[in-house]
PDB file of C-alpha atoms in Angstrom:
ATOM      1  CA  MET A  27     -96.411 -24.625   0.015  1.00 47.00           C
ATOM      2  CA  THR A  28     -98.593 -22.564  -2.185  1.00 40.00           C
ATOM      3  CA  GLN A  29    -101.875 -20.753  -1.582  1.00 41.00           C
ATOM      4  CA  GLU A  30    -102.745 -21.571  -5.114  1.00 38.00           C
ATOM      5  CA  SER A  31    -102.767 -25.406  -4.345  1.00 38.00           C
ATOM      6  CA  HIS A  32    -106.045 -26.953  -3.257  1.00 35.00           C
ATOM      7  CA  GLY A  33    -107.289 -30.418  -2.926  1.00 34.00           C
ATOM      8  CA  GLU A  34    -107.234 -33.525  -0.857  1.00 33.00           C
ATOM      9  CA  SER A  35    -104.182 -35.651   0.139  1.00 33.00           C
ATOM     10  CA  PRO A  36    -103.659 -38.472   2.637  1.00 34.00           C
ATOM     11  CA  GLN A  37    -102.364 -37.958   6.094  1.00 36.00           C
ATOM     12  CA  MET A  38     -98.664 -38.456   6.265  1.00 37.00           C
ATOM     13  CA  PRO A  39     -97.388 -41.503   8.127  1.00 39.00           C
ATOM     14  CA  GLN A  40     -96.512 -40.634  11.713  1.00 40.00           C
ATOM     15  CA  HIS A  41     -92.990 -42.131  11.416  1.00 41.00           C
ATOM     16  CA  ARG A  42     -91.978 -39.728   8.636  1.00 47.00           C
ATOM     17  CA  ARG A  43     -89.323 -37.181   9.944  1.00 55.00           C
ATOM     18  CA  TRP A  44     -88.865 -34.221   7.510  1.00 62.00           C
ATOM     19  CA  GLY A  45     -85.748 -32.237   8.255  1.00 84.00           C
ATOM     20  CA  ILE A  46     -86.699 -29.196   6.108  1.00 92.00           C
ATOM     21  CA  PHE A  47     -90.080 -27.744   5.099  1.00 93.00           C
ATOM     22  CA  ILE A  48     -90.057 -25.474   2.081  1.00 94.00           C
ATOM     23  CA  SER A  49     -92.690 -22.713   2.091  1.00 94.00           C
ATOM     24  CA  TYR A  50     -93.110 -20.709  -1.061  1.00 94.00           C
ATOM     25  CA  ARG A  51     -95.659 -19.278  -3.574  1.00 93.00           C
ATOM     26  CA  ARG A  52     -95.769 -21.138  -6.820  1.00 90.00           C
ATOM     27  CA  ALA A  53     -96.502 -17.940  -8.881  1.00 91.00           C
ATOM     28  CA  ASP A  54     -93.740 -16.033  -7.101  1.00 93.00           C
ATOM     29  CA  SER A  55     -90.696 -18.370  -7.115  1.00 91.00           C
ATOM     30  CA  ALA A  56     -91.440 -21.825  -8.554  1.00 88.00           C
ATOM     31  CA  PRO A  57     -88.320 -22.207 -10.712  1.00 90.00           C
ATOM     32  CA  SER A  58     -85.877 -21.122  -7.924  1.00 92.00           C
ATOM     33  CA  THR A  59     -87.812 -23.180  -5.310  1.00 91.00           C
ATOM     34  CA  GLY A  60     -87.655 -26.322  -7.641  1.00 90.00           C
ATOM     35  CA  ARG A  61     -83.799 -25.792  -8.001  1.00 90.00           C
ATOM     36  CA  LEU A  62     -83.415 -25.225  -4.346  1.00 93.00           C
ATOM     37  CA  ALA A  63     -85.410 -28.313  -3.362  1.00 90.00           C
ATOM     38  CA  ALA A  64     -83.324 -30.505  -5.740  1.00 89.00           C
ATOM     39  CA  ASP A  65     -80.081 -29.283  -4.336  1.00 88.00           C
ATOM     40  CA  LEU A  66     -81.232 -29.734  -0.771  1.00 90.00           C
ATOM     41  CA  ARG A  67     -82.372 -33.292  -1.545  1.00 87.00           C
ATOM     42  CA  GLY A  68     -79.072 -34.029  -3.222  1.00 84.00           C
ATOM     43  CA  TYR A  69     -77.375 -33.061   0.028  1.00 83.00           C
ATOM     44  CA  PHE A  70     -79.822 -34.143   2.723  1.00 84.00           C
ATOM     45  CA  GLY A  71     -81.787 -36.893   0.875  1.00 82.00           C
ATOM     46  CA  LYS A  72     -85.241 -36.795  -0.757  1.00 79.00           C
ATOM     47  CA  ASN A  73     -87.084 -37.937   2.293  1.00 81.00           C
ATOM     48  CA  ARG A  74     -85.695 -35.110   4.352  1.00 86.00           C
ATOM     49  CA  VAL A  75     -86.971 -32.148   2.374  1.00 89.00           C
ATOM     50  CA  TYR A  76     -90.748 -31.421   2.213  1.00 89.00           C
ATOM     51  CA  LEU A  77     -92.109 -29.713  -1.003  1.00 87.00           C
ATOM     52  CA  ASP A  78     -95.829 -29.855  -1.363  1.00 81.00           C
ATOM     53  CA  ILE A  79     -95.912 -30.515  -5.100  1.00 74.00           C
ATOM     54  CA  ASP A  80     -94.339 -33.907  -4.780  1.00 65.00           C
ATOM     55  CA  SER A  81     -94.194 -34.736  -1.037  1.00 59.00           C
ATOM     56  CA  ASN A  82     -97.955 -35.053  -0.574  1.00 51.00           C
ATOM     57  CA  THR A  83     -99.744 -38.162  -1.199  1.00 52.00           C
ATOM     58  CA  SER A  84    -102.998 -37.887  -3.148  1.00 48.00           C
ATOM     59  CA  ALA A  85    -106.618 -38.620  -2.083  1.00 45.00           C
ATOM     60  CA  GLN A  86    -106.429 -37.502   1.624  1.00 52.00           C
ATOM     61  CA  ASN A  87    -106.381 -34.447   3.675  1.00 61.00           C
ATOM     62  CA  TYR A  88    -104.002 -31.915   2.360  1.00 64.00           C
ATOM     63  CA  ILE A  89    -104.072 -29.586   5.528  1.00 74.00           C
ATOM     64  CA  SER A  90    -103.285 -32.558   7.719  1.00 76.00           C
ATOM     65  CA  GLN A  91    -100.165 -33.374   5.719  1.00 76.00           C
ATOM     66  CA  LEU A  92     -99.061 -29.807   5.911  1.00 79.00           C
ATOM     67  CA  ASN A  93     -99.465 -29.702   9.702  1.00 79.00           C
ATOM     68  CA  ASP A  94     -97.715 -33.104  10.085  1.00 82.00           C
ATOM     69  CA  ALA A  95     -94.826 -32.037   7.848  1.00 84.00           C
ATOM     70  CA  LEU A  96     -94.446 -28.747   9.890  1.00 86.00           C
ATOM     71  CA  ALA A  97     -94.467 -30.672  13.160  1.00 85.00           C
ATOM     72  CA  ALA A  98     -91.864 -33.121  11.919  1.00 84.00           C
ATOM     73  CA  SER A  99     -89.388 -30.417  10.587  1.00 88.00           C
ATOM     74  CA  ARG A 100     -86.360 -28.912  12.251  1.00 88.00           C
ATOM     75  CA  ALA A 101     -86.245 -25.966   9.894  1.00 92.00           C
ATOM     76  CA  VAL A 102     -88.666 -24.083   7.672  1.00 94.00           C
ATOM     77  CA  ILE A 103     -87.239 -22.318   4.611  1.00 95.00           C
ATOM     78  CA  ALA A 104     -89.322 -19.427   3.441  1.00 96.00           C
ATOM     79  CA  VAL A 105     -88.545 -18.714  -0.204  1.00 97.00           C
ATOM     80  CA  LEU A 106     -89.158 -14.986  -0.916  1.00 97.00           C
ATOM     81  CA  GLY A 107     -89.378 -13.860  -4.467  1.00 95.00           C
ATOM     82  CA  PRO A 108     -89.970 -10.382  -5.747  1.00 95.00           C
ATOM     83  CA  GLN A 109     -93.838 -10.808  -5.641  1.00 94.00           C
ATOM     84  CA  TRP A 110     -94.014 -12.705  -2.324  1.00 96.00           C
ATOM     85  CA  LEU A 111     -95.056  -9.752  -0.297  1.00 95.00           C
ATOM     86  CA  ASP A 112     -97.660  -8.363  -2.618  1.00 94.00           C
ATOM     87  CA  ALA A 113     -99.159 -11.541  -3.982  1.00 94.00           C
ATOM     88  CA  ARG A 114    -102.917 -11.261  -4.410  1.00 94.00           C
ATOM     89  CA  GLY A 115    -105.857 -13.680  -4.741  1.00 92.00           C
ATOM     90  CA  PRO A 116    -108.562 -13.718  -7.317  1.00 92.00           C
ATOM     91  CA  ASP A 117    -110.559 -11.056  -5.202  1.00 92.00           C
ATOM     92  CA  GLY A 118    -107.652  -8.593  -5.447  1.00 92.00           C
ATOM     93  CA  ARG A 119    -106.937  -8.862  -1.780  1.00 94.00           C
ATOM     94  CA  ARG A 120    -103.298  -9.335  -0.687  1.00 95.00           C
ATOM     95  CA  ARG A 121    -102.860 -12.988   0.328  1.00 95.00           C
ATOM     96  CA  LEU A 122    -100.843 -12.258   3.474  1.00 95.00           C
ATOM     97  CA  ASP A 123    -103.781 -10.220   4.832  1.00 95.00           C
ATOM     98  CA  VAL A 124    -106.002 -13.449   4.742  1.00 94.00           C
ATOM     99  CA  PRO A 125    -105.639 -15.228   8.010  1.00 93.00           C
ATOM    100  CA  GLU A 126    -106.179 -18.608   6.293  1.00 91.00           C
ATOM    101  CA  ASP A 127    -103.486 -18.030   3.762  1.00 92.00           C
ATOM    102  CA  LEU A 128    -101.455 -21.141   3.755  1.00 90.00           C
ATOM    103  CA  VAL A 129     -98.051 -19.526   3.376  1.00 93.00           C
ATOM    104  CA  ARG A 130     -98.996 -17.153   6.280  1.00 93.00           C
ATOM    105  CA  VAL A 131    -100.178 -20.114   8.379  1.00 91.00           C
ATOM    106  CA  GLU A 132     -96.924 -22.041   7.706  1.00 92.00           C
ATOM    107  CA  LEU A 133     -94.682 -19.225   8.844  1.00 94.00           C
ATOM    108  CA  GLU A 134     -96.869 -18.417  11.839  1.00 92.00           C
ATOM    109  CA  THR A 135     -96.846 -22.058  12.876  1.00 90.00           C
ATOM    110  CA  ALA A 136     -92.983 -22.072  12.601  1.00 90.00           C
ATOM    111  CA  LEU A 137     -92.680 -18.945  14.628  1.00 91.00           C
ATOM    112  CA  ARG A 138     -95.131 -20.038  17.295  1.00 89.00           C
ATOM    113  CA  ASN A 139     -93.683 -23.491  17.765  1.00 86.00           C
ATOM    114  CA  GLY A 140     -90.069 -22.441  17.812  1.00 88.00           C
ATOM    115  CA  ILE A 141     -89.080 -24.135  14.511  1.00 90.00           C
ATOM    116  CA  ALA A 142     -85.956 -22.563  12.946  1.00 92.00           C
ATOM    117  CA  LEU A 143     -87.193 -20.182  10.193  1.00 94.00           C
ATOM    118  CA  VAL A 144     -84.797 -19.304   7.481  1.00 95.00           C
ATOM    119  CA  PRO A 145     -85.855 -16.670   4.839  1.00 96.00           C
ATOM    120  CA  VAL A 146     -84.182 -17.307   1.512  1.00 96.00           C
ATOM    121  CA  LEU A 147     -84.221 -14.482  -0.992  1.00 96.00           C
ATOM    122  CA  VAL A 148     -84.276 -15.393  -4.576  1.00 95.00           C
ATOM    123  CA  GLN A 149     -84.595 -13.515  -7.950  1.00 93.00           C
ATOM    124  CA  GLY A 150     -83.305 -10.263  -6.508  1.00 93.00           C
ATOM    125  CA  ALA A 151     -85.936 -10.072  -3.712  1.00 94.00           C
ATOM    126  CA  THR A 152     -85.265  -8.206  -0.398  1.00 94.00           C
ATOM    127  CA  MET A 153     -86.593  -8.666   3.056  1.00 95.00           C
ATOM    128  CA  PRO A 154     -89.906  -7.102   3.486  1.00 94.00           C
ATOM    129  CA  PRO A 155     -90.257  -4.315   5.988  1.00 94.00           C
ATOM    130  CA  ALA A 156     -91.974  -5.066   9.311  1.00 94.00           C
ATOM    131  CA  HIS A 157     -94.779  -2.527   8.784  1.00 94.00           C
ATOM    132  CA  LEU A 158     -95.985  -4.280   5.629  1.00 96.00           C
ATOM    133  CA  LEU A 159     -96.247  -7.659   7.280  1.00 95.00           C
ATOM    134  CA  PRO A 160     -99.024  -8.951   9.386  1.00 95.00           C
ATOM    135  CA  PRO A 161     -98.419  -8.645  13.168  1.00 94.00           C
ATOM    136  CA  SER A 162     -97.883 -12.289  13.576  1.00 94.00           C
ATOM    137  CA  LEU A 163     -94.997 -12.265  11.064  1.00 95.00           C
ATOM    138  CA  LYS A 164     -93.231  -9.066  12.054  1.00 93.00           C
ATOM    139  CA  THR A 165     -90.498 -10.965  13.876  1.00 92.00           C
ATOM    140  CA  MET A 166     -89.402 -12.359  10.487  1.00 93.00           C
ATOM    141  CA  THR A 167     -87.575  -9.200   9.825  1.00 91.00           C
ATOM    142  CA  TYR A 168     -85.234  -9.830  12.735  1.00 90.00           C
ATOM    143  CA  LEU A 169     -84.104 -13.095  11.171  1.00 92.00           C
ATOM    144  CA  GLN A 170     -80.975 -13.417   9.191  1.00 90.00           C
ATOM    145  CA  ALA A 171     -81.869 -14.090   5.547  1.00 93.00           C
ATOM    146  CA  VAL A 172     -79.753 -16.037   3.005  1.00 94.00           C
ATOM    147  CA  ARG A 173     -79.512 -14.808  -0.440  1.00 94.00           C
ATOM    148  CA  LEU A 174     -79.584 -17.243  -3.492  1.00 94.00           C
ATOM    149  CA  ALA A 175     -78.433 -15.530  -6.467  1.00 91.00           C
ATOM    150  CA  THR A 176     -78.356 -17.326  -9.866  1.00 87.00           C
ATOM    151  CA  GLU A 177     -74.741 -16.091 -10.579  1.00 86.00           C
ATOM    152  CA  ASP A 178     -73.535 -17.192  -7.249  1.00 86.00           C
ATOM    153  CA  TRP A 179     -75.843 -20.145  -6.489  1.00 89.00           C
ATOM    154  CA  ALA A 180     -73.126 -22.620  -5.446  1.00 84.00           C
ATOM    155  CA  TYR A 181     -71.549 -20.228  -2.970  1.00 84.00           C
ATOM    156  CA  ASP A 182     -74.799 -19.006  -1.608  1.00 88.00           C
ATOM    157  CA  PHE A 183     -76.193 -22.503  -1.354  1.00 88.00           C
ATOM    158  CA  GLY A 184     -73.110 -23.431   0.767  1.00 85.00           C
ATOM    159  CA  ARG A 185     -73.995 -20.548   3.191  1.00 86.00           C
ATOM    160  CA  LEU A 186     -77.617 -21.922   3.380  1.00 91.00           C
ATOM    161  CA  LEU A 187     -76.250 -25.363   4.244  1.00 88.00           C
ATOM    162  CA  GLU A 188     -74.069 -23.846   7.041  1.00 84.00           C
ATOM    163  CA  THR A 189     -77.132 -22.100   8.400  1.00 87.00           C
ATOM    164  CA  LEU A 190     -79.265 -25.312   8.429  1.00 87.00           C
ATOM    165  CA  GLU A 191     -76.484 -27.234   9.997  1.00 82.00           C
ATOM    166  CA  ALA A 192     -76.323 -24.742  12.742  1.00 81.00           C
ATOM    167  CA  HIS A 193     -79.933 -25.663  13.432  1.00 80.00           C
ATOM    168  CA  ALA A 194     -79.037 -29.379  13.615  1.00 76.00           C
ATOM    169  CA  VAL A 195     -80.367 -30.114  10.219  1.00 79.00           C
ATOM    170  CA  VAL A 196     -77.996 -32.766   8.890  1.00 72.00           C
ATOM    171  CA  PRO A 197     -78.157 -35.534   6.379  1.00 70.00           C
ATOM    172  CA  ALA A 198     -80.178 -38.613   7.559  1.00 59.00           C
ATOM    173  CA  SER A 199     -78.692 -41.651   8.789  1.00 53.00           C
ATOM    174  CA  GLY A 200     -79.908 -45.032  10.132  1.00 48.00           C
ATOM    175  CA  PRO A 201     -83.092 -46.896   9.012  1.00 45.00           C
ATOM    176  CA  ASP A 202     -84.920 -43.877   7.764  1.00 47.00           C
ATOM    177  CA  ALA A 203     -82.194 -42.706   5.403  1.00 51.00           C
ATOM    178  CA  ASP A 204     -82.277 -43.364   1.680  1.00 49.00           C
ATOM    179  CA  PRO A 205     -80.133 -46.333   0.627  1.00 44.00           C
ATOM    180  CA  ALA A 206     -77.945 -44.325  -1.457  1.00 44.00           C
ATOM    181  CA  GLU A 207     -77.515 -41.702   1.223  1.00 43.00           C
ATOM    182  CA  GLU A 208     -76.056 -44.271   3.592  1.00 40.00           C
ATOM    183  CA  PHE A 209     -72.898 -44.433   1.367  1.00 40.00           C
ATOM    184  CA  THR A 210     -72.672 -40.718   0.673  1.00 44.00           C
ATOM    185  CA  VAL A 211     -69.587 -39.764   2.492  1.00 46.00           C
ATOM    186  CA  LEU A 212     -68.163 -37.013   0.401  1.00 53.00           C
ATOM    187  CA  THR A 213     -69.043 -33.332   0.937  1.00 66.00           C
ATOM    188  CA  THR A 214     -67.461 -30.102  -0.074  1.00 72.00           C
ATOM    189  CA  LYS A 215     -65.344 -27.852   2.184  1.00 80.00           C
ATOM    190  CA  ARG A 216     -65.301 -24.102   1.461  1.00 85.00           C
ATOM    191  CA  TYR A 217     -62.568 -21.727   2.045  1.00 90.00           C
ATOM    192  CA  GLU A 218     -62.616 -18.093   1.272  1.00 92.00           C
ATOM    193  CA  ARG A 219     -60.609 -14.823   1.502  1.00 93.00           C
ATOM    194  CA  THR A 220     -61.584 -11.259   0.735  1.00 93.00           C
ATOM    195  CA  VAL A 221     -59.157  -9.186  -1.288  1.00 94.00           C
ATOM    196  CA  GLN A 222     -59.044  -5.583  -2.421  1.00 93.00           C
ATOM    197  CA  ALA A 223     -59.821  -5.941  -6.166  1.00 93.00           C
ATOM    198  CA  THR A 224     -62.780  -5.917  -8.332  1.00 92.00           C
ATOM    199  CA  ARG A 225     -64.376  -9.150  -9.330  1.00 90.00           C
ATOM    200  CA  ARG A 226     -62.729  -9.164 -12.845  1.00 92.00           C
ATOM    201  CA  ARG A 227     -59.321  -8.249 -11.544  1.00 95.00           C
ATOM    202  CA  ALA A 228     -59.474 -10.897  -8.810  1.00 95.00           C
ATOM    203  CA  PHE A 229     -60.596 -13.531 -11.279  1.00 95.00           C
ATOM    204  CA  ASP A 230     -57.652 -12.634 -13.590  1.00 95.00           C
ATOM    205  CA  ALA A 231     -55.250 -12.992 -10.599  1.00 96.00           C
ATOM    206  CA  LEU A 232     -56.873 -16.413  -9.797  1.00 96.00           C
ATOM    207  CA  THR A 233     -56.573 -17.767 -13.179  1.00 95.00           C
ATOM    208  CA  GLY A 234     -53.076 -16.298 -13.313  1.00 95.00           C
ATOM    209  CA  ALA A 235     -52.041 -18.258 -10.112  1.00 95.00           C
ATOM    210  CA  VAL A 236     -53.532 -21.427 -11.593  1.00 94.00           C
ATOM    211  CA  GLU A 237     -51.520 -20.934 -14.758  1.00 94.00           C
ATOM    212  CA  LEU A 238     -48.219 -20.065 -13.051  1.00 94.00           C
ATOM    213  CA  LEU A 239     -48.655 -23.082 -10.682  1.00 92.00           C
ATOM    214  CA  HIS A 240     -49.136 -25.350 -13.778  1.00 90.00           C
ATOM    215  CA  TYR A 241     -52.406 -26.734 -12.507  1.00 91.00           C
ATOM    216  CA  PRO A 242     -54.366 -28.569 -15.285  1.00 92.00           C
ATOM    217  CA  VAL A 243     -57.627 -26.666 -15.965  1.00 92.00           C
ATOM    218  CA  GLU A 244     -60.780 -28.743 -16.406  1.00 88.00           C
ATOM    219  CA  GLU A 245     -63.187 -25.863 -16.977  1.00 88.00           C
ATOM    220  CA  SER A 246     -63.063 -22.062 -16.919  1.00 89.00           C
ATOM    221  CA  SER A 247     -65.968 -19.616 -17.078  1.00 87.00           C
ATOM    222  CA  PRO A 248     -65.133 -15.973 -17.052  1.00 87.00           C
ATOM    223  CA  GLU A 249     -68.788 -15.119 -17.112  1.00 82.00           C
ATOM    224  CA  ALA A 250     -69.286 -16.897 -13.840  1.00 82.00           C
ATOM    225  CA  ALA A 251     -65.793 -16.014 -12.599  1.00 87.00           C
ATOM    226  CA  GLN A 252     -65.237 -19.731 -11.917  1.00 89.00           C
ATOM    227  CA  VAL A 253     -62.460 -22.112 -12.751  1.00 92.00           C
ATOM    228  CA  ILE A 254     -62.238 -25.820 -12.061  1.00 92.00           C
ATOM    229  CA  PHE A 255     -58.657 -27.295 -11.981  1.00 91.00           C
ATOM    230  CA  HIS A 256     -56.612 -30.159 -10.614  1.00 88.00           C
ATOM    231  CA  ALA A 257     -53.983 -29.639  -7.882  1.00 83.00           C
ATOM    232  CA  ARG A 258     -51.188 -32.154  -7.475  1.00 65.00           C
ATOM    233  CA  ARG A 259     -53.348 -34.892  -6.190  1.00 56.00           C
ATOM    234  CA  GLY A 260     -57.033 -35.824  -5.768  1.00 60.00           C
ATOM    235  CA  ARG A 261     -60.321 -34.586  -7.170  1.00 71.00           C
ATOM    236  CA  PRO A 262     -61.061 -31.314  -9.010  1.00 85.00           C
ATOM    237  CA  VAL A 263     -60.926 -28.128  -7.127  1.00 89.00           C
ATOM    238  CA  THR A 264     -63.476 -25.405  -7.806  1.00 90.00           C
ATOM    239  CA  ALA A 265     -62.355 -21.739  -7.379  1.00 93.00           C
ATOM    240  CA  LYS A 266     -64.499 -18.726  -7.960  1.00 92.00           C
ATOM    241  CA  VAL A 267     -64.799 -15.015  -7.247  1.00 93.00           C
ATOM    242  CA  ILE A 268     -67.828 -13.264  -5.836  1.00 89.00           C
ATOM    243  CA  ASP A 269     -68.481  -9.545  -5.453  1.00 86.00           C
ATOM    244  CA  ALA A 270     -67.954  -8.432  -1.725  1.00 84.00           C
ATOM    245  CA  GLY A 271     -68.770  -4.634  -2.265  1.00 81.00           C
ATOM    246  CA  PRO A 272     -67.160  -1.767  -3.983  1.00 85.00           C
ATOM    247  CA  GLY A 273     -63.523  -2.721  -4.811  1.00 88.00           C
ATOM    248  CA  ARG A 274     -63.639  -5.835  -2.857  1.00 90.00           C
ATOM    249  CA  SER A 275     -63.998  -9.444  -3.938  1.00 92.00           C
ATOM    250  CA  THR A 276     -64.084 -12.871  -2.116  1.00 92.00           C
ATOM    251  CA  VAL A 277     -62.030 -15.666  -3.447  1.00 94.00           C
ATOM    252  CA  VAL A 278     -63.681 -19.028  -2.795  1.00 92.00           C
ATOM    253  CA  LEU A 279     -62.133 -22.448  -2.826  1.00 91.00           C
ATOM    254  CA  GLU A 280     -64.305 -25.562  -2.814  1.00 87.00           C
ATOM    255  CA  LEU A 281     -62.521 -28.843  -1.990  1.00 83.00           C
ATOM    256  CA  PRO A 282     -64.014 -32.361  -2.023  1.00 77.00           C
ATOM    257  CA  THR A 283     -63.630 -33.862   1.444  1.00 68.00           C
ATOM    258  CA  VAL A 284     -65.257 -36.409   3.821  1.00 59.00           C
ATOM    259  CA  ARG A 285     -68.055 -35.712   6.015  1.00 53.00           C
ATOM    260  CA  THR A 286     -67.221 -35.407   9.801  1.00 48.00           C
ATOM    261  CA  GLY A 287     -68.236 -38.353  11.792  1.00 45.00           C
ATOM    262  CA  VAL A 288     -68.427 -40.812   8.818  1.00 43.00           C
ATOM    263  CA  ALA A 289     -67.126 -44.303   9.631  1.00 39.00           C
ATOM    264  CA  VAL A 290     -66.500 -46.273   6.529  1.00 40.00           C
ATOM    265  CA  ALA A 291     -64.811 -49.694   6.301  1.00 38.00           C
ATOM    266  CA  ALA A 292     -64.294 -49.667   2.418  1.00 36.00           C
ATOM    267  CA  THR A 293     -61.080 -47.645   2.688  1.00 39.00           C
ATOM    268  CA  THR A 294     -59.475 -48.981  -0.424  1.00 37.00           C
ATOM    269  CA  ALA A 295     -62.557 -48.418  -2.560  1.00 39.00           C
ATOM    270  CA  MET A 296     -62.667 -44.742  -1.418  1.00 40.00           C
ATOM    271  CA  ALA A 297     -58.946 -44.009  -1.746  1.00 42.00           C
ATOM    272  CA  PRO A 298     -59.274 -41.936  -4.898  1.00 42.00           C
ATOM    273  CA  ALA A 299     -61.908 -39.749  -3.157  1.00 42.00           C
ATOM    274  CA  THR A 300     -59.687 -39.255  -0.168  1.00 42.00           C
ATOM    275  CA  MET A 301     -56.552 -38.474  -2.156  1.00 43.00           C
ATOM    276  CA  GLY A 302     -55.009 -41.812  -1.478  1.00 44.00           C
ATOM    277  CA  MET A 303     -55.284 -41.503   2.203  1.00 43.00           C
ATOM    278  CA  SER A 304     -56.883 -44.054   4.591  1.00 42.00           C
ATOM    279  CA  PHE A 305     -59.717 -42.878   6.632  1.00 41.00           C
ATOM    280  CA  ALA A 306     -57.545 -43.223   9.777  1.00 42.00           C
ATOM    281  CA  SER A 307     -55.566 -40.275   8.308  1.00 47.00           C
ATOM    282  CA  LEU A 308     -58.492 -37.933   7.583  1.00 53.00           C
ATOM    283  CA  PRO A 309     -57.087 -35.419  10.056  1.00 61.00           C
ATOM    284  CA  ALA A 310     -54.022 -35.181   7.843  1.00 63.00           C
ATOM    285  CA  LEU A 311     -56.188 -34.721   4.731  1.00 64.00           C
ATOM    286  CA  TRP A 312     -58.053 -31.906   6.349  1.00 68.00           C
ATOM    287  CA  ALA A 313     -54.849 -30.331   7.539  1.00 76.00           C
ATOM    288  CA  TRP A 314     -53.458 -30.535   3.931  1.00 76.00           C
ATOM    289  CA  GLN A 315     -56.684 -28.798   2.602  1.00 82.00           C
ATOM    290  CA  ARG A 316     -56.339 -25.974   4.939  1.00 85.00           C
ATOM    291  CA  ARG A 317     -52.737 -25.609   4.139  1.00 87.00           C
ATOM    292  CA  PHE A 318     -53.446 -25.694   0.432  1.00 88.00           C
ATOM    293  CA  ALA A 319     -56.133 -23.077   0.698  1.00 90.00           C
ATOM    294  CA  ARG A 320     -54.061 -20.680   2.549  1.00 91.00           C
ATOM    295  CA  GLY A 321     -51.081 -21.046   0.244  1.00 92.00           C
ATOM    296  CA  PHE A 322     -53.389 -20.714  -2.943  1.00 94.00           C
ATOM    297  CA  PHE A 323     -54.977 -17.503  -1.479  1.00 95.00           C
ATOM    298  CA  ASP A 324     -51.487 -16.149  -0.709  1.00 95.00           C
ATOM    299  CA  ASN A 325     -50.512 -16.836  -4.348  1.00 95.00           C
ATOM    300  CA  VAL A 326     -53.501 -15.138  -5.660  1.00 96.00           C
ATOM    301  CA  GLU A 327     -52.733 -12.019  -3.655  1.00 96.00           C
ATOM    302  CA  GLY A 328     -49.162 -12.316  -4.919  1.00 95.00           C
ATOM    303  CA  VAL A 329     -50.275 -12.217  -8.501  1.00 96.00           C
ATOM    304  CA  LEU A 330     -52.562  -9.182  -7.475  1.00 95.00           C
ATOM    305  CA  ALA A 331     -49.592  -7.410  -6.092  1.00 94.00           C
ATOM    306  CA  GLY A 332     -47.286  -8.220  -9.106  1.00 94.00           C
ATOM    307  CA  ARG A 333     -45.106 -10.581  -7.166  1.00 93.00           C
ATOM    308  CA  GLY A 334     -46.149 -13.762  -9.008  1.00 93.00           C
ATOM    309  CA  VAL A 335     -46.572 -16.995  -7.218  1.00 92.00           C
ATOM    310  CA  GLY A 336     -44.485 -18.604  -4.428  1.00 90.00           C
ATOM    311  CA  GLU A 337     -44.576 -21.962  -2.963  1.00 86.00           C
ATOM    312  CA  ASP A 338     -46.868 -24.555  -4.480  1.00 86.00           C
ATOM    313  CA  SER A 339     -49.019 -25.471  -1.493  1.00 83.00           C
ATOM    314  CA  SER A 340     -50.510 -28.432  -2.958  1.00 82.00           C
ATOM    315  CA  LEU A 341     -47.204 -30.225  -2.468  1.00 75.00           C
ATOM    316  CA  LEU A 342     -46.134 -31.663   0.870  1.00 59.00           C
ATOM    317  CA  PRO A 343     -43.919 -29.432   2.969  1.00 52.00           C
ATOM    318  CA  GLY A 344     -40.298 -29.387   1.669  1.00 48.00           C
ATOM    319  CA  ILE A 345     -41.255 -30.911  -1.743  1.00 44.00           C
ATOM    320  CA  HIS A 346     -41.535 -27.564  -3.388  1.00 45.00           C
ATOM    321  CA  ALA A 347     -38.050 -26.541  -2.417  1.00 47.00           C
ATOM    322  CA  TRP A 348     -36.655 -29.981  -3.428  1.00 44.00           C
ATOM    323  CA  ARG A 349     -38.321 -29.736  -6.871  1.00 46.00           C
ATOM    324  CA  ASN A 350     -36.949 -26.352  -7.433  1.00 48.00           C
ATOM    325  CA  ARG A 351     -33.386 -27.437  -6.490  1.00 49.00           C
ATOM    326  CA  LYS A 352     -33.851 -30.386  -8.973  1.00 44.00           C
ATOM    327  CA  ARG A 353     -34.879 -27.874 -11.763  1.00 43.00           C
ATOM    328  CA  GLU A 354     -31.790 -25.826 -11.104  1.00 46.00           C
ATOM    329  CA  LEU A 355     -29.635 -28.772 -11.382  1.00 45.00           C
TER     330      LEU A 355
END
């Protein structure tokens, strides 16, 4: 929601259940907020994410819709850009110092009513210190913020999803879900391991492991430290490296998988997405993914240490040794 927005909009239907309410200042973070809203809607469904610019209906009370959306949300995301704290109105007064400021009211309402509040830092912003906030918002400084950096957006967005799911914000199901969303059973499982190496050196080791394991590469981006490749079976795997501090990097694997708790009858139609396995064997799929991730990380560390790669963990146990014996013959 933005303080710059004024006008009249209709009261929101009482049955609408928003999962996420996005609070932001348009002049401070509109591009990042738009991208965030689009990604959240892609995961949770459009009707689960409230963004004032396109969620309100015209010609009725704007404030009523705001209050209804807040009351119906499980979580409020406060998007904080570099100018969020010091944004000023036409009179030169800092907006946060005005009790009627809409962003201030939104966050106060969330804190007062016990709605989960998740600060999201974009465009290099940092959490504001408590002494610069109105007394009613000082507790924000005790909340764990999530960074959304452009260069690591996919990884950071995954961390945000985990935070929201910890507050019981999950994709909608049932009569209020979007029709397309009912059949969205795929999601992404993320695995990671931190290594002692710079981001550049870790990425070189990552791509070296992919090459030595003879995985076909679909896309490689040294600038983003990301490579998309195919293991022995199934859909593409995304691997990336993010900075974890001086001399340390985190290697991340993103594997397509199936949402927990999804019951689907069309096993045959979904076979390519589940790597040929039936939904009855999903535990085996998840176990294979964990094993593959561990083995791949071990191979990246092996390349870092100059040992090269060992077992190809994308293969079922025993297949790697059998394949090597066949090559020797």
